[in-house]
CSV table of C-alpha atoms and ligand atoms in Angstrom, one decimal:
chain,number,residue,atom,x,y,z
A,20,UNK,CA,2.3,61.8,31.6
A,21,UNK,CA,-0.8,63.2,33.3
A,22,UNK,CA,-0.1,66.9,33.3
A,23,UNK,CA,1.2,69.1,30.1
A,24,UNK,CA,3.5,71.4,31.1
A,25,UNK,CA,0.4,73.9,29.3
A,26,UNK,CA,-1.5,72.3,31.8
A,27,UNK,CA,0.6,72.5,34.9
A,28,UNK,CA,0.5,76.5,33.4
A,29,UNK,CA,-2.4,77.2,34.5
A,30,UNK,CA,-2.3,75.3,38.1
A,31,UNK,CA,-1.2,76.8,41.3
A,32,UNK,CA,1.9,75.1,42.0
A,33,UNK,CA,0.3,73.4,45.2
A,34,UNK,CA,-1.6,71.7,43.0
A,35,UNK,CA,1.4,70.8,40.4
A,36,UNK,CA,3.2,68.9,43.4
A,37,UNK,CA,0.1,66.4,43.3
A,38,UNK,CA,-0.6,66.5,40.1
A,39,UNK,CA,2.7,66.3,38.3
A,40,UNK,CA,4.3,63.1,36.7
A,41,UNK,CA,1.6,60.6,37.1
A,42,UNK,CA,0.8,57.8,34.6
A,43,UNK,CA,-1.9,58.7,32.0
A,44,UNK,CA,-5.1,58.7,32.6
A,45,UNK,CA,-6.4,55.4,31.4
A,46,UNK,CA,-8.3,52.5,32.3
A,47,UNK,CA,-6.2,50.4,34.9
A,48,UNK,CA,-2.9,52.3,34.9
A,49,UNK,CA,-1.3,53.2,38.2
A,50,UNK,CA,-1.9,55.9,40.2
A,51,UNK,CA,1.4,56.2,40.8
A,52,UNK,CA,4.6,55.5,38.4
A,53,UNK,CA,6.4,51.9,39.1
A,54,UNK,CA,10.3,52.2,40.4
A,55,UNK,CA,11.7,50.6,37.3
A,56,UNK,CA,14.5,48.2,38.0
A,57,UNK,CA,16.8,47.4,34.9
A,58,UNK,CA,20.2,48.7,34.2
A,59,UNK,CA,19.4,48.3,30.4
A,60,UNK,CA,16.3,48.1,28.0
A,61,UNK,CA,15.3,45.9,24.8
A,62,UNK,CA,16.8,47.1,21.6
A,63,UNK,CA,19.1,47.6,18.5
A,64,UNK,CA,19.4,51.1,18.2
A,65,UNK,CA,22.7,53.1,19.1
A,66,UNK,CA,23.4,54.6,22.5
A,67,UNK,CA,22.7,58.5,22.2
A,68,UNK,CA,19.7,58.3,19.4
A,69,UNK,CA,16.8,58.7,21.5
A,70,UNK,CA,16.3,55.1,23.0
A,71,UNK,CA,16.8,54.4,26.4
A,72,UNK,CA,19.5,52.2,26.0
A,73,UNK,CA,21.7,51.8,28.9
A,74,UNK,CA,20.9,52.8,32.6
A,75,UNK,CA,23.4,55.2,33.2
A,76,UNK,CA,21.8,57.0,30.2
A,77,UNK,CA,17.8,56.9,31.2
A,78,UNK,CA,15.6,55.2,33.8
A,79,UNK,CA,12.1,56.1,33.3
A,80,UNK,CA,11.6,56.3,37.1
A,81,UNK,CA,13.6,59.7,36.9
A,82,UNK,CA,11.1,61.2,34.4
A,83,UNK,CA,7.6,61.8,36.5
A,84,UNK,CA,10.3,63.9,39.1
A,85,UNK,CA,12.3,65.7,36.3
A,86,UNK,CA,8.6,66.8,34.6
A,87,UNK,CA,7.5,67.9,38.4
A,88,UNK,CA,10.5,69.8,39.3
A,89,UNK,CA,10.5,71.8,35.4
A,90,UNK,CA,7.0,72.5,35.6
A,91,UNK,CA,7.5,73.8,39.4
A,92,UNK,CA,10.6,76.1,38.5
A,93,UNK,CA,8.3,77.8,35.3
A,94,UNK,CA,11.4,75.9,32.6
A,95,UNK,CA,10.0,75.2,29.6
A,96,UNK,CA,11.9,71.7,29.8
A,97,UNK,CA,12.1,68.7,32.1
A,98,UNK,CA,15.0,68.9,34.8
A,99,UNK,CA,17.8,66.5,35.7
A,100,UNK,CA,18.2,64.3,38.1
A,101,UNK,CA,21.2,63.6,40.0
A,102,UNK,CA,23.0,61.3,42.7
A,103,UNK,CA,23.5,64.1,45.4
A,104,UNK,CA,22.9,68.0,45.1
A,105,UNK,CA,26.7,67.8,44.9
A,106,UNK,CA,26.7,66.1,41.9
A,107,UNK,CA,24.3,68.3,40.4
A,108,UNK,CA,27.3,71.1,41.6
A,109,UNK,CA,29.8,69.5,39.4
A,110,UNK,CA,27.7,69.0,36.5
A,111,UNK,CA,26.4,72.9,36.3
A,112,UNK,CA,30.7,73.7,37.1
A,113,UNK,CA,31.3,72.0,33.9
A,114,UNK,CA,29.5,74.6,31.7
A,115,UNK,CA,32.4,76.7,32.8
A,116,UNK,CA,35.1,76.7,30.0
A,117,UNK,CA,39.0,75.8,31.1
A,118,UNK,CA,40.5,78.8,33.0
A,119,UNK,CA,37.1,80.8,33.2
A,120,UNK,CA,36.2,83.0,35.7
A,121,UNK,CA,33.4,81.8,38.1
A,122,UNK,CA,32.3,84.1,40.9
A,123,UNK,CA,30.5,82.7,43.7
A,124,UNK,CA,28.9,83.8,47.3
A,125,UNK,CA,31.6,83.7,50.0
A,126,UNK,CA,29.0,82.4,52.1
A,127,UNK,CA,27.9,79.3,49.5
A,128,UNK,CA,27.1,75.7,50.9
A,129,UNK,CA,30.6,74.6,51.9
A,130,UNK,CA,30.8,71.7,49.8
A,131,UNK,CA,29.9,74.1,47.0
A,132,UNK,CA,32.5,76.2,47.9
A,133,UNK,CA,35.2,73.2,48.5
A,134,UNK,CA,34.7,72.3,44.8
A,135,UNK,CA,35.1,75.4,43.2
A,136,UNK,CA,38.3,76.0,45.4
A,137,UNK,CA,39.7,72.2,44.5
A,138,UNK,CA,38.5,73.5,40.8
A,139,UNK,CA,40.8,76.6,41.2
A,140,UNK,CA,43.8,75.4,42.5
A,141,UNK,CA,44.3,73.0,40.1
A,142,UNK,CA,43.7,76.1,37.5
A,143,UNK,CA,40.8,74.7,35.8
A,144,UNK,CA,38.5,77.7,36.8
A,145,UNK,CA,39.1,81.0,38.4
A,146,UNK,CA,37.6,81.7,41.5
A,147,UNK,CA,36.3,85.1,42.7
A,148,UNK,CA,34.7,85.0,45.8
A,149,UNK,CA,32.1,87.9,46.6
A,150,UNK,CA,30.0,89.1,49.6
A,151,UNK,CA,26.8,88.6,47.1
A,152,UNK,CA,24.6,90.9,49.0
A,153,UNK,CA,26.9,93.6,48.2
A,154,UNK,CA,25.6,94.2,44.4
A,155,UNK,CA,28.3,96.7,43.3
A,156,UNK,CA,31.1,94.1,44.9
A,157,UNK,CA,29.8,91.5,42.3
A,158,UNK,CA,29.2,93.6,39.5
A,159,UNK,CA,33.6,94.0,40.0
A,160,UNK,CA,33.8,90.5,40.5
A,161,UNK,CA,32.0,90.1,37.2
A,162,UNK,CA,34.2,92.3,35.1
A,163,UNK,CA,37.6,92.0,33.4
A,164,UNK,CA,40.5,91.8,35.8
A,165,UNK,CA,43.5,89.9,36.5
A,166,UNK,CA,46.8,89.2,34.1
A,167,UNK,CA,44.5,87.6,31.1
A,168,UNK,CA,41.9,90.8,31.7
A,169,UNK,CA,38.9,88.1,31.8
A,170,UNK,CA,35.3,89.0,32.5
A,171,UNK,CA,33.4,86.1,34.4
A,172,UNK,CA,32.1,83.3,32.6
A,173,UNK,CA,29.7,82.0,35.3
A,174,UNK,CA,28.1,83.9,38.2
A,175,UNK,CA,26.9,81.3,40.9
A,176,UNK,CA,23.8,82.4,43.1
A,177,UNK,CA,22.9,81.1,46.2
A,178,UNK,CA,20.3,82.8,48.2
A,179,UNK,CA,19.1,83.1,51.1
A,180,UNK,CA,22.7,81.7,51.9
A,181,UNK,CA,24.3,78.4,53.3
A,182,UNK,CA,24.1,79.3,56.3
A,183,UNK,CA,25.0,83.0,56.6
A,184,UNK,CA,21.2,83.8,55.0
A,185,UNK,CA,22.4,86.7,52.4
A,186,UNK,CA,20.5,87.5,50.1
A,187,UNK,CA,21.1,88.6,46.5
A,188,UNK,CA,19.5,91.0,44.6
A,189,UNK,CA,18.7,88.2,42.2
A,190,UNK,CA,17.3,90.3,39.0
A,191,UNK,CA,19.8,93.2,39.1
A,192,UNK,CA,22.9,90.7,39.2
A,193,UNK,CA,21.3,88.0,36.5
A,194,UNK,CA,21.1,91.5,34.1
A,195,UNK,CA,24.6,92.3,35.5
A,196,UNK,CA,26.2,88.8,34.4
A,197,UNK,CA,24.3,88.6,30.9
A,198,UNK,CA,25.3,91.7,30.2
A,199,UNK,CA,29.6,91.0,31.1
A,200,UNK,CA,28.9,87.4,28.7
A,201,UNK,CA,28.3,85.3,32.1
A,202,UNK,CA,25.6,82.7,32.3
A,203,UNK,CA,23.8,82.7,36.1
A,204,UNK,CA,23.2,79.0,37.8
A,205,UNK,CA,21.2,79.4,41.5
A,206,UNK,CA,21.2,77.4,44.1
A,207,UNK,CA,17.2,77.5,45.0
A,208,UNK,CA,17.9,74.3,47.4
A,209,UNK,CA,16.5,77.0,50.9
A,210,UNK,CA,13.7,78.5,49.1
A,211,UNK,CA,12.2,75.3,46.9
A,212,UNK,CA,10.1,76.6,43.7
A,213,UNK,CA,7.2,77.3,45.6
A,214,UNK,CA,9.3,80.2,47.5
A,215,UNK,CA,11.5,81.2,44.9
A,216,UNK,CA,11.2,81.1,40.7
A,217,UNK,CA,15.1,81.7,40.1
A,218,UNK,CA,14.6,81.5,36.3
A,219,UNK,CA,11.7,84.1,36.4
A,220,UNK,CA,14.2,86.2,37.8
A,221,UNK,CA,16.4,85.6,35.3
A,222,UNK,CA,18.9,82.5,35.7
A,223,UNK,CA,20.0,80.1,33.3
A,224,UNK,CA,19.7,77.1,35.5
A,225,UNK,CA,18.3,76.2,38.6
A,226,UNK,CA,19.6,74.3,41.0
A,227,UNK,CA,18.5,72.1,44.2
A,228,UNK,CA,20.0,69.2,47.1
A,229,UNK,CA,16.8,67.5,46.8
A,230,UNK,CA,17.6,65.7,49.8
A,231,UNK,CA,16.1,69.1,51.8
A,232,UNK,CA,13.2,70.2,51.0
A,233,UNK,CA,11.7,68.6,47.7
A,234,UNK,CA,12.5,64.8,49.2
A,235,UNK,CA,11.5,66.4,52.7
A,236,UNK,CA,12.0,63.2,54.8
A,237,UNK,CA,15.8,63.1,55.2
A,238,UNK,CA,15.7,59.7,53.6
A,239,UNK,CA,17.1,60.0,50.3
A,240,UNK,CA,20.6,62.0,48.7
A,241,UNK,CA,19.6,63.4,44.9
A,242,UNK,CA,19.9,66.6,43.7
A,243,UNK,CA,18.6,68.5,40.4
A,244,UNK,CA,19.2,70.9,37.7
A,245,UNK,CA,16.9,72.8,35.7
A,246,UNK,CA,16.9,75.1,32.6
A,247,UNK,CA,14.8,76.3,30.1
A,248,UNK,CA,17.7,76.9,27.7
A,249,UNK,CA,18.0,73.2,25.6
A,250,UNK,CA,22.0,73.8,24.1
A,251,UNK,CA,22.3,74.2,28.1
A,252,UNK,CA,20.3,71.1,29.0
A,253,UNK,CA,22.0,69.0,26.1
A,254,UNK,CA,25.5,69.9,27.8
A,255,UNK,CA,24.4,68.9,31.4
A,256,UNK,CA,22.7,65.5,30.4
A,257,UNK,CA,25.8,64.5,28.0
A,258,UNK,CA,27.7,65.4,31.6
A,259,UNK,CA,25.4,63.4,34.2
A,260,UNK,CA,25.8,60.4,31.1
A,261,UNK,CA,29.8,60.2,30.8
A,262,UNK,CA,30.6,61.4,34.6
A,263,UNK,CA,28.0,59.3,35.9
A,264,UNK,CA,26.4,61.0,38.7
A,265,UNK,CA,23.0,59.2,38.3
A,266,UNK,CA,20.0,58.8,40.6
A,267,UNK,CA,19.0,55.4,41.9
A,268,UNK,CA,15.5,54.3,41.0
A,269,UNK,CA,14.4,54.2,44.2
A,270,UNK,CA,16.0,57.5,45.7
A,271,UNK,CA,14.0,58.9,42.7
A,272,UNK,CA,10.6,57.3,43.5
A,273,UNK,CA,11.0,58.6,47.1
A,274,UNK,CA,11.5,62.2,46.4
A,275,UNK,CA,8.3,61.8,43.9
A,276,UNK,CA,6.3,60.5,46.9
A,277,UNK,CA,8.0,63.5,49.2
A,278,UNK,CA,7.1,66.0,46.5
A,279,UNK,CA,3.6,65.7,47.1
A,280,UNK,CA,3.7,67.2,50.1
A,281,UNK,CA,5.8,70.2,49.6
A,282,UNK,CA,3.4,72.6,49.7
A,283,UNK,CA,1.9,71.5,53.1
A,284,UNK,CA,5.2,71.1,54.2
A,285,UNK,CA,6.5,74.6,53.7
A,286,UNK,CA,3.6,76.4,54.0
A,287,UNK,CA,3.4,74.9,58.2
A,288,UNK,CA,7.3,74.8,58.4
A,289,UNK,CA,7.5,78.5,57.1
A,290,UNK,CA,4.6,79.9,59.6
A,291,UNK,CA,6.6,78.1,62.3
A,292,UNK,CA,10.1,79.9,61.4
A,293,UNK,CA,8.3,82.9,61.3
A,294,UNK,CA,6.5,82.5,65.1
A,295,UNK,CA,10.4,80.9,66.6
A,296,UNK,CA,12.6,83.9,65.0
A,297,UNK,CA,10.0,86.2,66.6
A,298,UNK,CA,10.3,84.6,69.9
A,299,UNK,CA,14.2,83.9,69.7
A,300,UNK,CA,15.1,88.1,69.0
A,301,UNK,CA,14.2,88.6,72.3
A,302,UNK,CA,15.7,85.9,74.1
A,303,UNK,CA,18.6,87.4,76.5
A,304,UNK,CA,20.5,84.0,75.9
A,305,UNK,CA,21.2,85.6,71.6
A,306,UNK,CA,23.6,88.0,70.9
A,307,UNK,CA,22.1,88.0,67.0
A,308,UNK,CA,19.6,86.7,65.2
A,309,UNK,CA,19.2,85.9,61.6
A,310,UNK,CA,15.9,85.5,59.5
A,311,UNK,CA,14.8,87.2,56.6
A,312,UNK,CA,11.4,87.2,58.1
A,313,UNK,CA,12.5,89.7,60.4
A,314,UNK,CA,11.9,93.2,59.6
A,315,UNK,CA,15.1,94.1,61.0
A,316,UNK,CA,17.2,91.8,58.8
A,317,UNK,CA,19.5,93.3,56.3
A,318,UNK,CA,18.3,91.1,53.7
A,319,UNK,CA,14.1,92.1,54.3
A,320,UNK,CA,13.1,94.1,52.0
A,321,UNK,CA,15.1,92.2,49.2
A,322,UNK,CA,13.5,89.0,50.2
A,323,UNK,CA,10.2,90.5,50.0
A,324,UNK,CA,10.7,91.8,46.9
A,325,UNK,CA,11.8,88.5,45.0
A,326,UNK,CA,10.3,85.9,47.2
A,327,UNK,CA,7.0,84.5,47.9
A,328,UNK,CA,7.6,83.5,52.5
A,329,UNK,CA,11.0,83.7,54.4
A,330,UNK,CA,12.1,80.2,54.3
A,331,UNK,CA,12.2,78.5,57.4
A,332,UNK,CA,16.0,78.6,58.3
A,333,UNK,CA,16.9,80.9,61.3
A,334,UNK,CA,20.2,81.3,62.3
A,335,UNK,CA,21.1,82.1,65.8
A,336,UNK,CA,24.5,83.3,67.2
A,337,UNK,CA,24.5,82.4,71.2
A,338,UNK,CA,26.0,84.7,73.8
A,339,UNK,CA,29.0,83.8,75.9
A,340,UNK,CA,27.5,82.0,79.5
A,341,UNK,CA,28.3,80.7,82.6
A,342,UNK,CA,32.3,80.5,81.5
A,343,UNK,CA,31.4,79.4,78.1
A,344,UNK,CA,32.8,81.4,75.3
A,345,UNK,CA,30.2,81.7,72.3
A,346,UNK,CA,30.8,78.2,70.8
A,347,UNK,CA,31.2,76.3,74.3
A,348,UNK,CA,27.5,78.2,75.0
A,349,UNK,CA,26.0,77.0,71.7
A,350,UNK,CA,27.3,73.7,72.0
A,351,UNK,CA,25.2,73.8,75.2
A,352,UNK,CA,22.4,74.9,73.8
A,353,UNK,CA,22.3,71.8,71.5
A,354,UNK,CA,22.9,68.9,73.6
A,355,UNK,CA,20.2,70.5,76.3
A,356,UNK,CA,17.3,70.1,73.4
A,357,UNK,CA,15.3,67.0,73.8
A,358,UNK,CA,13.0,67.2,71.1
A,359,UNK,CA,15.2,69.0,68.1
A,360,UNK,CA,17.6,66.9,66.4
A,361,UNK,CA,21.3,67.6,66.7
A,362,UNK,CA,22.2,66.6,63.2
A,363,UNK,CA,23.5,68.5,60.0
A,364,UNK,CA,20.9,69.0,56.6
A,365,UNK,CA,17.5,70.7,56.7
A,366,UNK,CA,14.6,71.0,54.9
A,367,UNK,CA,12.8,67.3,56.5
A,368,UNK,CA,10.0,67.1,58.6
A,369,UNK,CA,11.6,67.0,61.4
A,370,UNK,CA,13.6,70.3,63.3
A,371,UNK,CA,17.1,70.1,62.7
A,372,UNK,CA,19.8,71.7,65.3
A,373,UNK,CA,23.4,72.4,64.4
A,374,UNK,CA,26.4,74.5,65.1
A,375,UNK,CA,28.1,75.3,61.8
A,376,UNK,CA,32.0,75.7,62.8
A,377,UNK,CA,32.2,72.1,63.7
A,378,UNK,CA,32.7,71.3,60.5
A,379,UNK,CA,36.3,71.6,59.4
A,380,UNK,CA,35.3,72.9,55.8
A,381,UNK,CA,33.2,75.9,57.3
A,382,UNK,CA,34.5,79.1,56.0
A,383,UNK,CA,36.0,80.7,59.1
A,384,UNK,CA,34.0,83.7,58.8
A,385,UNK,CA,30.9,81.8,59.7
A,386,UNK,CA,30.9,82.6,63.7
A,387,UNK,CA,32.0,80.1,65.8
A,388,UNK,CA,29.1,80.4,68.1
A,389,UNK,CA,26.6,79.8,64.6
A,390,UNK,CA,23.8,77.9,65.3
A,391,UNK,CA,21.5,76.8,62.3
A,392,UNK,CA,17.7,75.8,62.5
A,393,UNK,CA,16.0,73.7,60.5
A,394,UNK,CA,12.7,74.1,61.1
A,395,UNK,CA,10.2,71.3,60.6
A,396,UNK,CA,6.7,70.4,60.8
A,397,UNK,CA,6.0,69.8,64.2
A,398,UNK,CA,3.6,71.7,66.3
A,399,UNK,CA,5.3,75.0,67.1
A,400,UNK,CA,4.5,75.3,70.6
A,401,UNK,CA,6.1,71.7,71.5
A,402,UNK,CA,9.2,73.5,69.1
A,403,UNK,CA,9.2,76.6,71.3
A,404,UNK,CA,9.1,74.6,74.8
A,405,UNK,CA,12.1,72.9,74.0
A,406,UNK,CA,13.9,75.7,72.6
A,407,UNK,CA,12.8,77.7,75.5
A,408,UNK,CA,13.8,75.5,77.9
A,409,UNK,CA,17.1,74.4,76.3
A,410,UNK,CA,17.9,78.6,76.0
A,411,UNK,CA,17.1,78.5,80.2
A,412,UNK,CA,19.7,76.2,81.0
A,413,UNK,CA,22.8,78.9,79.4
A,414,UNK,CA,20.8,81.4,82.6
A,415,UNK,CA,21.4,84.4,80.1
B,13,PLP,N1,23.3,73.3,48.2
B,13,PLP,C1,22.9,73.6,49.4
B,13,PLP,C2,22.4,74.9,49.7
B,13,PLP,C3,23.1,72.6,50.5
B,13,PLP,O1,22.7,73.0,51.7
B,13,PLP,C4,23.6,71.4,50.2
B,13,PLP,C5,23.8,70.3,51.3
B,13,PLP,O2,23.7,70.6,52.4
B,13,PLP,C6,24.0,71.1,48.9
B,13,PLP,C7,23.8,72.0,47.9
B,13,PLP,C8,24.6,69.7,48.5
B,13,PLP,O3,23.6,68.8,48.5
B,13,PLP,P1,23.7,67.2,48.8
B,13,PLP,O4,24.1,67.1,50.2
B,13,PLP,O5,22.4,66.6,48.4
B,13,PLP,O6,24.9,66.7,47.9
């Protein structure tokens, strides 16, 4: 590949999303690497030795995006690639031992959370869920309790939140899980690398839905892992192999091609978040507003502290109108919006409108009258005019 990770050291990561996992540098070679098409490779060898073997096992169209995203997150390996950021879920919930505690944000990405509960109730994990912007709360979470007396064996980090927007004070909880025995996997999917460096903060493993922002298009469903710990990154591949929860070649060449413009990408979408949650706080039409942006967010001054930007995810709750309740005036709000789409996922080019509760597996104590923004790259006044206008039509 064209960049060592010793290399990709000494680059500002704007410059790793371009220069990352291209062919070498030499006479006639591709700018760019091929999608390889095979579901097997030339050879004698046994599976598991270090050949390529058999699809499920390697495709070498995964490795320019697995380089890119460990030299992004600081790891001192290559990441994995998965099918879905869901798969990458059940693969890092598989480092969990049978019956071990795993403690997780109340307030993770439903699907997240829907796992872990289907994990529980069949009694292959415990499950103690934890407001994780309350440090002390998860440092209890984390200790010995219950009939067995167990301490956790995994603490899961998501922050800024799906979509509540908590945030964790992610160095004082990483020191507060080693120190019970517990190994820390993050959920970086809302803040991408060049926002957040979860293992500089002290996580074992990094995760990401690389559908959001690191594919960036909303064409593609893959998701990643990453760690700098290689007993961990042994366990994980052998996982992806035997479960099966591959990326396609193609999926994989995509989110290489919608890598190279993450910096771009979240460096406009990010100023943008910052201008709309500005302009939303003082709209009569929102009861509340979050953004971590914000200096009147709870979660400020942590954000600042561990993050490079806000992210560009507001979420709004919208004021009972005109004989709506909450929800009936946020459903409102989203059909009135002409240029926003009203569609679930984040983290593409284009804005994204949704109210959370319609989903069935939202935890209940996400407000019904929720409404999450995905804010894309368009130009922010055009993003503002609808918005505005859309707002008008509740007449708060
Ligand atoms: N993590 C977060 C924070 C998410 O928002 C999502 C999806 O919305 C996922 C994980 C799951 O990713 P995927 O939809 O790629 O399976």
């Amino acid at each position: 590949m064209s960049l060592s990770d010793q290399q990709a050291a000494g680059l500002s990561a704007e410059t790793v999303v371009v220069a990352a996992g291209r062919p070498p540098r030499e006479r006639d070679q591709p700018v760019n690497p091929p999608v390889v098409l095979s579901s097997t490779y030339f050879g004698t060898g046994a599976l598991d030795t270090g050949d390529r073997g058999y699809g499920r096992y390697s495709n070498p169209t995964w490795d320019p995006f697995e380089e890119a995203i460990g030299q992004l997150e600081g790891a001192e390996l290559p990441g994995l690639l998965y099918a879905s950021g869901l798969a990458a879920v059940s693969s890092a919930l598989s480092l969990i031992p049978a019956g071990g505690v795993l403690v997780m944000p109340t307030h993770s990405y439903s699907g997240t959370l829907v796992m872990a509960s289907e994990l529980a109730r069949k009694e292959f994990v415990q499950l103690r869920t934890v407001d994780i912007a309350d440090t002390e709360a998860v440092k209890a979470a984390l200790a010995p309790a219950g009939p067995d007396r167990r301490a956790a064996s995994m603490l899961w980090l998501e922050s800024p939140t799906n979509p509540m927007l908590g945030i964790a004070d992610i160095p004082a909880l990483t020191g507060a899980a080693h120190d019970a025995g517990a190994i820390v996997v993050t959920d970086n999917t809302f803040s991408t690398p060049l926002v957040q460096q979860p293992l500089a903060l002290g996580s074992d493993v990094v995760l990401h839905s690389v559908t959001k922002y690191l594919a960036g298009h909303s064409d593609v469903v893959l998701g990643a892992l990453v760690t700098s710990n290689p007993d961990i990154r042994s366990a994980l591949l052998h996982n992806r192999t035997i479960h099966g929860g591959i990326a396609g070649p193609f999926e994989a060449w995509l989110a290489l091609r919608g890598l190279r413009t993450l910096a771009l990408r979240v460096e406009r979408s990010q100023q943008s978040a910052a201008v709309l949650a500005q302009r939303l706080s003082s709209h009569p039409a929102i009861e509340s507003i979050r953004f971590p942006g914000l200096a009147t967010d709870p979660g400020h001054k942590r954000a600042k502290a561990q993050m490079n930007g806000f992210g560009s995810i507001i979420c709004i709750e919208v004021a009972p109108a005109g004989g709506l309740d909450g929800a009936g005036a946020a459903d409102k709000l989203v059909r009135a919006l002409q240029l926003w789409l009203p569609a679930t996922s984040l983290g593409g080019v284009e804005s994204l409108i949704e109210r959370r509760r319609r989903h069935a597996a939202e935890p209940v104590s996400v407000p019904e009258n929720l409404v999450r923004l995905s804010v894309g790259i368009e130009n922010v006044e055009d993003l503002w005019a609808d918005l505005k206008q859309a707002l008008d039509t509740l007449g708060g």
